[in-house]
Amino acid sequence: MTYIHDTLEGLRHSSPAQSEFYQAAEEVLECLRPLLESDPQYHDHSIIERIVEPERQIMFRVCWTDDAGRVRVNKGYRIQFNSALGPYKGGLRFHASVNASIIKFLGFEQIFKNALTGLPIGGGKGGSNFDPKGKSDAEIMRFCQAYMSELYRHIGPTTDVPAGDIGVGAREIGYLYGQYKRLTGRYEGVLTGKRLNWGGSLGRKEATGYGAVYFAQNMLADRGEDLRGKTCLVSGAGNVAIYTIEKLYQLGALPVTCSDSRGTLHDPQGIDLETLKRLKEVERGPLTHYLTYRPDARYLSREDDPGEGHAVWRIPADVAFPCATQNELTVADAEALISNGVTCLSEGANMPTTAKAVDCFLDARIAYGPGKAANAGGVATSQLEMAQNSSMQQWTLEKVDNKLQAIMADIYRSCADTAAEFGAPHNLVLGANIAGFRKVADAMIEQGVC
Ligand code: NDP
């Protein structure tokens, strides 16, 4: 199968210095080998060459004024990767580390994730290297307005519908939406993750974290287990981590960690959810403040991280939920988790596990749920928000949550059945990639060369 190799080599040549994108592309293409060998139509229609190439990439300058009156300049991105299944859909990330490679890997993953939901949404992603840390509310607003002043001409409720991601929550979606409305004069469902009183969906804020827990529940159920009484590790302390922790408590598990870019919090009695929400959703402060409310908890700063990994993964537990960022879990972390007894891992974040660490989990036969399947609950509920906006309705939380649970169960089933079809029932990475790819690729073939 030299053309997989040739395609990956071609990407390295035509899109230099995009290591995160190569990592994501290599994982998907390697998983597709058995499908491509058994079904020549994908090769005949050059689907591999077409699917790794974004339909459109938009890069733009974002100029805004800080509180001191100084003009600041950032890079803005929106990648419209694949629209075979519906309008482009995927979040916006505002973080200092953002670059073309990170946006491209996120957009590529989004294609298959969105396909797995079974909903009519294509794959896109966007963001900026703007660092929200330490910025005032007025600076955040001016930045969002400047960013939307360019983005508005490329998006729309039936063309491209952005949402949140790292550094973009309901506050930022509000400022972005206000500017879109000012520029276009239209009040329409062009963004998801909106506040409830102006078009948001009940359950959207919780959906990614809840969905990652539902996915773990499905994986465990197939092994005759459940989450009740299980000790859980969670990384991150943002939207996904907080609502992962909330759902774990609801299902009788004990989440004992969370983390941010400065360090890890270990509370053996269980993370105090209300304190965590107050710190991160209201005060937006560091995790160290948690210790003033819970002095018995332990804080490990980044200096306490082991050389080849992260302190959060060295704590004995049963189940793990990486919910912070890409490549936050190394081979050494994976080995520590396995030897400490973790039997299930569900990824709330996108590509949090390095490629070699994924192999460790697959070799150890633990229940491993890759992000493109396990964290698809967020984008699925975004699509439910779009459906409510276009029909001018607001559904109950119960209705949204029931749909989310059904979607996560369907995604799990589709990944597990596809993995079994290709002779590797334990390998949900293979199952997710083939199941997602087939839906997009079949639609591309049916829609002709475009
Ligand atoms: P938030 O901005 O709400 O939270 C991100 C958390 O991760 C923060 O605690 C942040 O710490 C930490 N973090 C970010 N970058 C790093 C880093 N380089 N090293 C260590 N910690 C880091 O983002 P979300 O919770 O929304 O997103 C988390 C992950 O989930 C991302 O991978 C995102 O792509 C993925 N995801 C999110 C969805 C959503 O609906 N929001 C949907 C699907 C996937 P600090 O504040 O100190 O930077």
PDB file of N, CA and C in Angstrom, residues 135-185:
ATOM      1  N   LYS A 135      -5.926  38.998  30.152  1.00  0.00           N
ATOM      2  CA  LYS A 135      -6.592  40.088  29.416  1.00  0.00           C
ATOM      3  C   LYS A 135      -7.850  40.519  30.175  1.00  0.00           C
ATOM      4  N   SER A 136      -8.154  41.807  30.098  1.00  0.00           N
ATOM      5  CA  SER A 136      -9.377  42.296  30.731  1.00  0.00           C
ATOM      6  C   SER A 136     -10.582  41.880  29.890  1.00  0.00           C
ATOM      7  N   ASP A 137     -11.750  42.014  30.492  1.00  0.00           N
ATOM      8  CA  ASP A 137     -12.976  41.690  29.767  1.00  0.00           C
ATOM      9  C   ASP A 137     -13.122  42.571  28.519  1.00  0.00           C
ATOM     10  N   ALA A 138     -12.764  43.842  28.663  1.00  0.00           N
ATOM     11  CA  ALA A 138     -12.884  44.766  27.516  1.00  0.00           C
ATOM     12  C   ALA A 138     -11.908  44.372  26.402  1.00  0.00           C
ATOM     13  N   GLU A 139     -10.726  43.896  26.772  1.00  0.00           N
ATOM     14  CA  GLU A 139      -9.760  43.454  25.746  1.00  0.00           C
ATOM     15  C   GLU A 139     -10.268  42.201  25.024  1.00  0.00           C
ATOM     16  N   ILE A 140     -10.847  41.279  25.801  1.00  0.00           N
ATOM     17  CA  ILE A 140     -11.413  40.070  25.183  1.00  0.00           C
ATOM     18  C   ILE A 140     -12.489  40.486  24.178  1.00  0.00           C
ATOM     19  N   MET A 141     -13.331  41.430  24.590  1.00  0.00           N
ATOM     20  CA  MET A 141     -14.417  41.858  23.693  1.00  0.00           C
ATOM     21  C   MET A 141     -13.844  42.495  22.415  1.00  0.00           C
ATOM     22  N   ARG A 142     -12.867  43.376  22.580  1.00  0.00           N
ATOM     23  CA  ARG A 142     -12.319  44.044  21.381  1.00  0.00           C
ATOM     24  C   ARG A 142     -11.640  43.035  20.462  1.00  0.00           C
ATOM     25  N   PHE A 143     -10.953  42.055  21.064  1.00  0.00           N
ATOM     26  CA  PHE A 143     -10.323  41.044  20.220  1.00  0.00           C
ATOM     27  C   PHE A 143     -11.394  40.252  19.450  1.00  0.00           C
ATOM     28  N   CYS A 144     -12.422  39.802  20.163  1.00  0.00           N
ATOM     29  CA  CYS A 144     -13.477  39.005  19.501  1.00  0.00           C
ATOM     30  C   CYS A 144     -14.129  39.809  18.377  1.00  0.00           C
ATOM     31  N   GLN A 145     -14.358  41.092  18.617  1.00  0.00           N
ATOM     32  CA  GLN A 145     -14.984  41.925  17.577  1.00  0.00           C
ATOM     33  C   GLN A 145     -14.064  42.039  16.356  1.00  0.00           C
ATOM     34  N   ALA A 146     -12.773  42.203  16.622  1.00  0.00           N
ATOM     35  CA  ALA A 146     -11.824  42.321  15.507  1.00  0.00           C
ATOM     36  C   ALA A 146     -11.744  41.009  14.727  1.00  0.00           C
ATOM     37  N   TYR A 147     -11.745  39.906  15.458  1.00  0.00           N
ATOM     38  CA  TYR A 147     -11.666  38.581  14.805  1.00  0.00           C
ATOM     39  C   TYR A 147     -12.893  38.364  13.920  1.00  0.00           C
ATOM     40  N   MET A 148     -14.072  38.689  14.454  1.00  0.00           N
ATOM     41  CA  MET A 148     -15.303  38.478  13.680  1.00  0.00           C
ATOM     42  C   MET A 148     -15.409  39.450  12.512  1.00  0.00           C
ATOM     43  N   SER A 149     -14.736  40.595  12.606  1.00  0.00           N
ATOM     44  CA  SER A 149     -14.824  41.573  11.510  1.00  0.00           C
ATOM     45  C   SER A 149     -14.288  41.003  10.205  1.00  0.00           C
ATOM     46  N   GLU A 150     -13.410  40.008  10.288  1.00  0.00           N
ATOM     47  CA  GLU A 150     -12.988  39.313   9.078  1.00  0.00           C
ATOM     48  C   GLU A 150     -13.788  38.017   8.874  1.00  0.00           C
ATOM     49  N   LEU A 151     -13.986  37.272   9.972  1.00  0.00           N
ATOM     50  CA  LEU A 151     -14.579  35.938   9.821  1.00  0.00           C
ATOM     51  C   LEU A 151     -16.001  35.976   9.270  1.00  0.00           C
ATOM     52  N   TYR A 152     -16.749  37.058   9.566  1.00  0.00           N
ATOM     53  CA  TYR A 152     -18.191  37.058   9.258  1.00  0.00           C
ATOM     54  C   TYR A 152     -18.470  36.798   7.786  1.00  0.00           C
ATOM     55  N   ARG A 153     -17.547  37.211   6.902  1.00  0.00           N
ATOM     56  CA  ARG A 153     -17.824  37.055   5.470  1.00  0.00           C
ATOM     57  C   ARG A 153     -17.660  35.612   4.993  1.00  0.00           C
ATOM     58  N   HIS A 154     -17.110  34.752   5.844  1.00  0.00           N
ATOM     59  CA  HIS A 154     -16.855  33.369   5.434  1.00  0.00           C
ATOM     60  C   HIS A 154     -17.815  32.362   6.074  1.00  0.00           C
ATOM     61  N   ILE A 155     -18.682  32.809   6.994  1.00  0.00           N
ATOM     62  CA  ILE A 155     -19.521  31.851   7.731  1.00  0.00           C
ATOM     63  C   ILE A 155     -21.006  32.154   7.529  1.00  0.00           C
ATOM     64  N   GLY A 156     -21.859  31.244   7.949  1.00  0.00           N
ATOM     65  CA  GLY A 156     -23.305  31.432   7.829  1.00  0.00           C
ATOM     66  C   GLY A 156     -24.001  30.179   8.322  1.00  0.00           C
ATOM     67  N   PRO A 157     -25.281  30.268   8.662  1.00  0.00           N
ATOM     68  CA  PRO A 157     -25.969  29.138   9.298  1.00  0.00           C
ATOM     69  C   PRO A 157     -26.088  27.893   8.420  1.00  0.00           C
ATOM     70  N   THR A 158     -25.951  28.050   7.083  1.00  0.00           N
ATOM     71  CA  THR A 158     -25.969  26.846   6.237  1.00  0.00           C
ATOM     72  C   THR A 158     -24.633  26.629   5.531  1.00  0.00           C
ATOM     73  N   THR A 159     -23.608  27.425   5.897  1.00  0.00           N
ATOM     74  CA  THR A 159     -22.301  27.235   5.247  1.00  0.00           C
ATOM     75  C   THR A 159     -21.220  26.813   6.247  1.00  0.00           C
ATOM     76  N   ASP A 160     -21.098  27.534   7.354  1.00  0.00           N
ATOM     77  CA  ASP A 160     -20.031  27.254   8.315  1.00  0.00           C
ATOM     78  C   ASP A 160     -20.472  27.812   9.661  1.00  0.00           C
ATOM     79  N   VAL A 161     -20.527  26.943  10.662  1.00  0.00           N
ATOM     80  CA  VAL A 161     -21.073  27.327  11.971  1.00  0.00           C
ATOM     81  C   VAL A 161     -20.030  27.049  13.066  1.00  0.00           C
ATOM     82  N   PRO A 162     -19.198  28.044  13.419  1.00  0.00           N
ATOM     83  CA  PRO A 162     -18.190  27.825  14.460  1.00  0.00           C
ATOM     84  C   PRO A 162     -18.798  27.680  15.854  1.00  0.00           C
ATOM     85  N   ALA A 163     -17.963  27.202  16.792  1.00  0.00           N
ATOM     86  CA  ALA A 163     -18.365  27.025  18.193  1.00  0.00           C
ATOM     87  C   ALA A 163     -17.155  27.332  19.067  1.00  0.00           C
ATOM     88  N   GLY A 164     -17.182  26.922  20.326  1.00  0.00           N
ATOM     89  CA  GLY A 164     -16.055  27.168  21.236  1.00  0.00           C
ATOM     90  C   GLY A 164     -15.030  26.055  21.200  1.00  0.00           C
ATOM     91  N   ASP A 165     -13.907  26.309  21.822  1.00  0.00           N
ATOM     92  CA  ASP A 165     -12.854  25.311  22.061  1.00  0.00           C
ATOM     93  C   ASP A 165     -11.992  25.933  23.162  1.00  0.00           C
ATOM     94  N   ILE A 166     -10.720  25.573  23.253  1.00  0.00           N
ATOM     95  CA  ILE A 166      -9.867  26.141  24.294  1.00  0.00           C
ATOM     96  C   ILE A 166      -9.887  27.669  24.189  1.00  0.00           C
ATOM     97  N   GLY A 167     -10.148  28.322  25.301  1.00  0.00           N
ATOM     98  CA  GLY A 167     -10.112  29.791  25.358  1.00  0.00           C
ATOM     99  C   GLY A 167     -11.348  30.463  24.772  1.00  0.00           C
ATOM    100  N   VAL A 168     -12.295  29.690  24.296  1.00  0.00           N
ATOM    101  CA  VAL A 168     -13.533  30.272  23.749  1.00  0.00           C
ATOM    102  C   VAL A 168     -14.733  29.587  24.414  1.00  0.00           C
ATOM    103  N   GLY A 169     -15.354  30.314  25.341  1.00  0.00           N
ATOM    104  CA  GLY A 169     -16.542  29.816  26.035  1.00  0.00           C
ATOM    105  C   GLY A 169     -17.714  30.733  25.720  1.00  0.00           C
ATOM    106  N   ALA A 170     -18.739  30.678  26.569  1.00  0.00           N
ATOM    107  CA  ALA A 170     -19.980  31.431  26.294  1.00  0.00           C
ATOM    108  C   ALA A 170     -19.711  32.945  26.222  1.00  0.00           C
ATOM    109  N   ARG A 171     -18.784  33.445  27.048  1.00  0.00           N
ATOM    110  CA  ARG A 171     -18.497  34.885  26.997  1.00  0.00           C
ATOM    111  C   ARG A 171     -17.978  35.287  25.620  1.00  0.00           C
ATOM    112  N   GLU A 172     -17.001  34.545  25.109  1.00  0.00           N
ATOM    113  CA  GLU A 172     -16.414  34.892  23.806  1.00  0.00           C
ATOM    114  C   GLU A 172     -17.434  34.687  22.687  1.00  0.00           C
ATOM    115  N   ILE A 173     -18.222  33.610  22.777  1.00  0.00           N
ATOM    116  CA  ILE A 173     -19.252  33.376  21.746  1.00  0.00           C
ATOM    117  C   ILE A 173     -20.217  34.566  21.731  1.00  0.00           C
ATOM    118  N   GLY A 174     -20.519  35.113  22.898  1.00  0.00           N
ATOM    119  CA  GLY A 174     -21.409  36.283  22.968  1.00  0.00           C
ATOM    120  C   GLY A 174     -20.827  37.476  22.227  1.00  0.00           C
ATOM    121  N   TYR A 175     -19.572  37.786  22.466  1.00  0.00           N
ATOM    122  CA  TYR A 175     -18.949  38.940  21.798  1.00  0.00           C
ATOM    123  C   TYR A 175     -18.838  38.697  20.280  1.00  0.00           C
ATOM    124  N   LEU A 176     -18.526  37.467  19.918  1.00  0.00           N
ATOM    125  CA  LEU A 176     -18.422  37.148  18.481  1.00  0.00           C
ATOM    126  C   LEU A 176     -19.790  37.272  17.814  1.00  0.00           C
ATOM    127  N   TYR A 177     -20.810  36.794  18.499  1.00  0.00           N
ATOM    128  CA  TYR A 177     -22.161  36.821  17.932  1.00  0.00           C
ATOM    129  C   TYR A 177     -22.658  38.265  17.786  1.00  0.00           C
ATOM    130  N   GLY A 178     -22.392  39.069  18.825  1.00  0.00           N
ATOM    131  CA  GLY A 178     -22.821  40.474  18.767  1.00  0.00           C
ATOM    132  C   GLY A 178     -22.213  41.183  17.562  1.00  0.00           C
ATOM    133  N   GLN A 179     -20.949  40.905  17.296  1.00  0.00           N
ATOM    134  CA  GLN A 179     -20.287  41.566  16.170  1.00  0.00           C
ATOM    135  C   GLN A 179     -20.824  41.044  14.839  1.00  0.00           C
ATOM    136  N   TYR A 180     -21.090  39.748  14.759  1.00  0.00           N
ATOM    137  CA  TYR A 180     -21.670  39.178  13.527  1.00  0.00           C
ATOM    138  C   TYR A 180     -23.000  39.866  13.228  1.00  0.00           C
ATOM    139  N   LYS A 181     -23.814  40.020  14.271  1.00  0.00           N
ATOM    140  CA  LYS A 181     -25.143  40.639  14.118  1.00  0.00           C
ATOM    141  C   LYS A 181     -24.997  42.096  13.687  1.00  0.00           C
ATOM    142  N   ARG A 182     -24.039  42.780  14.273  1.00  0.00           N
ATOM    143  CA  ARG A 182     -23.838  44.193  13.919  1.00  0.00           C
ATOM    144  C   ARG A 182     -23.428  44.348  12.455  1.00  0.00           C
ATOM    145  N   LEU A 183     -22.575  43.417  11.987  1.00  0.00           N
ATOM    146  CA  LEU A 183     -22.054  43.535  10.624  1.00  0.00           C
ATOM    147  C   LEU A 183     -23.054  43.067   9.568  1.00  0.00           C
ATOM    148  N   THR A 184     -23.865  42.073   9.916  1.00  0.00           N
ATOM    149  CA  THR A 184     -24.745  41.499   8.888  1.00  0.00           C
ATOM    150  C   THR A 184     -26.201  41.911   9.070  1.00  0.00           C
ATOM    151  N   GLY A 185     -26.568  42.344  10.265  1.00  0.00           N
ATOM    152  CA  GLY A 185     -27.966  42.664  10.548  1.00  0.00           C
ATOM    153  C   GLY A 185     -28.830  41.422  10.677  1.00  0.00           C
TER     154      GLY A 185
END
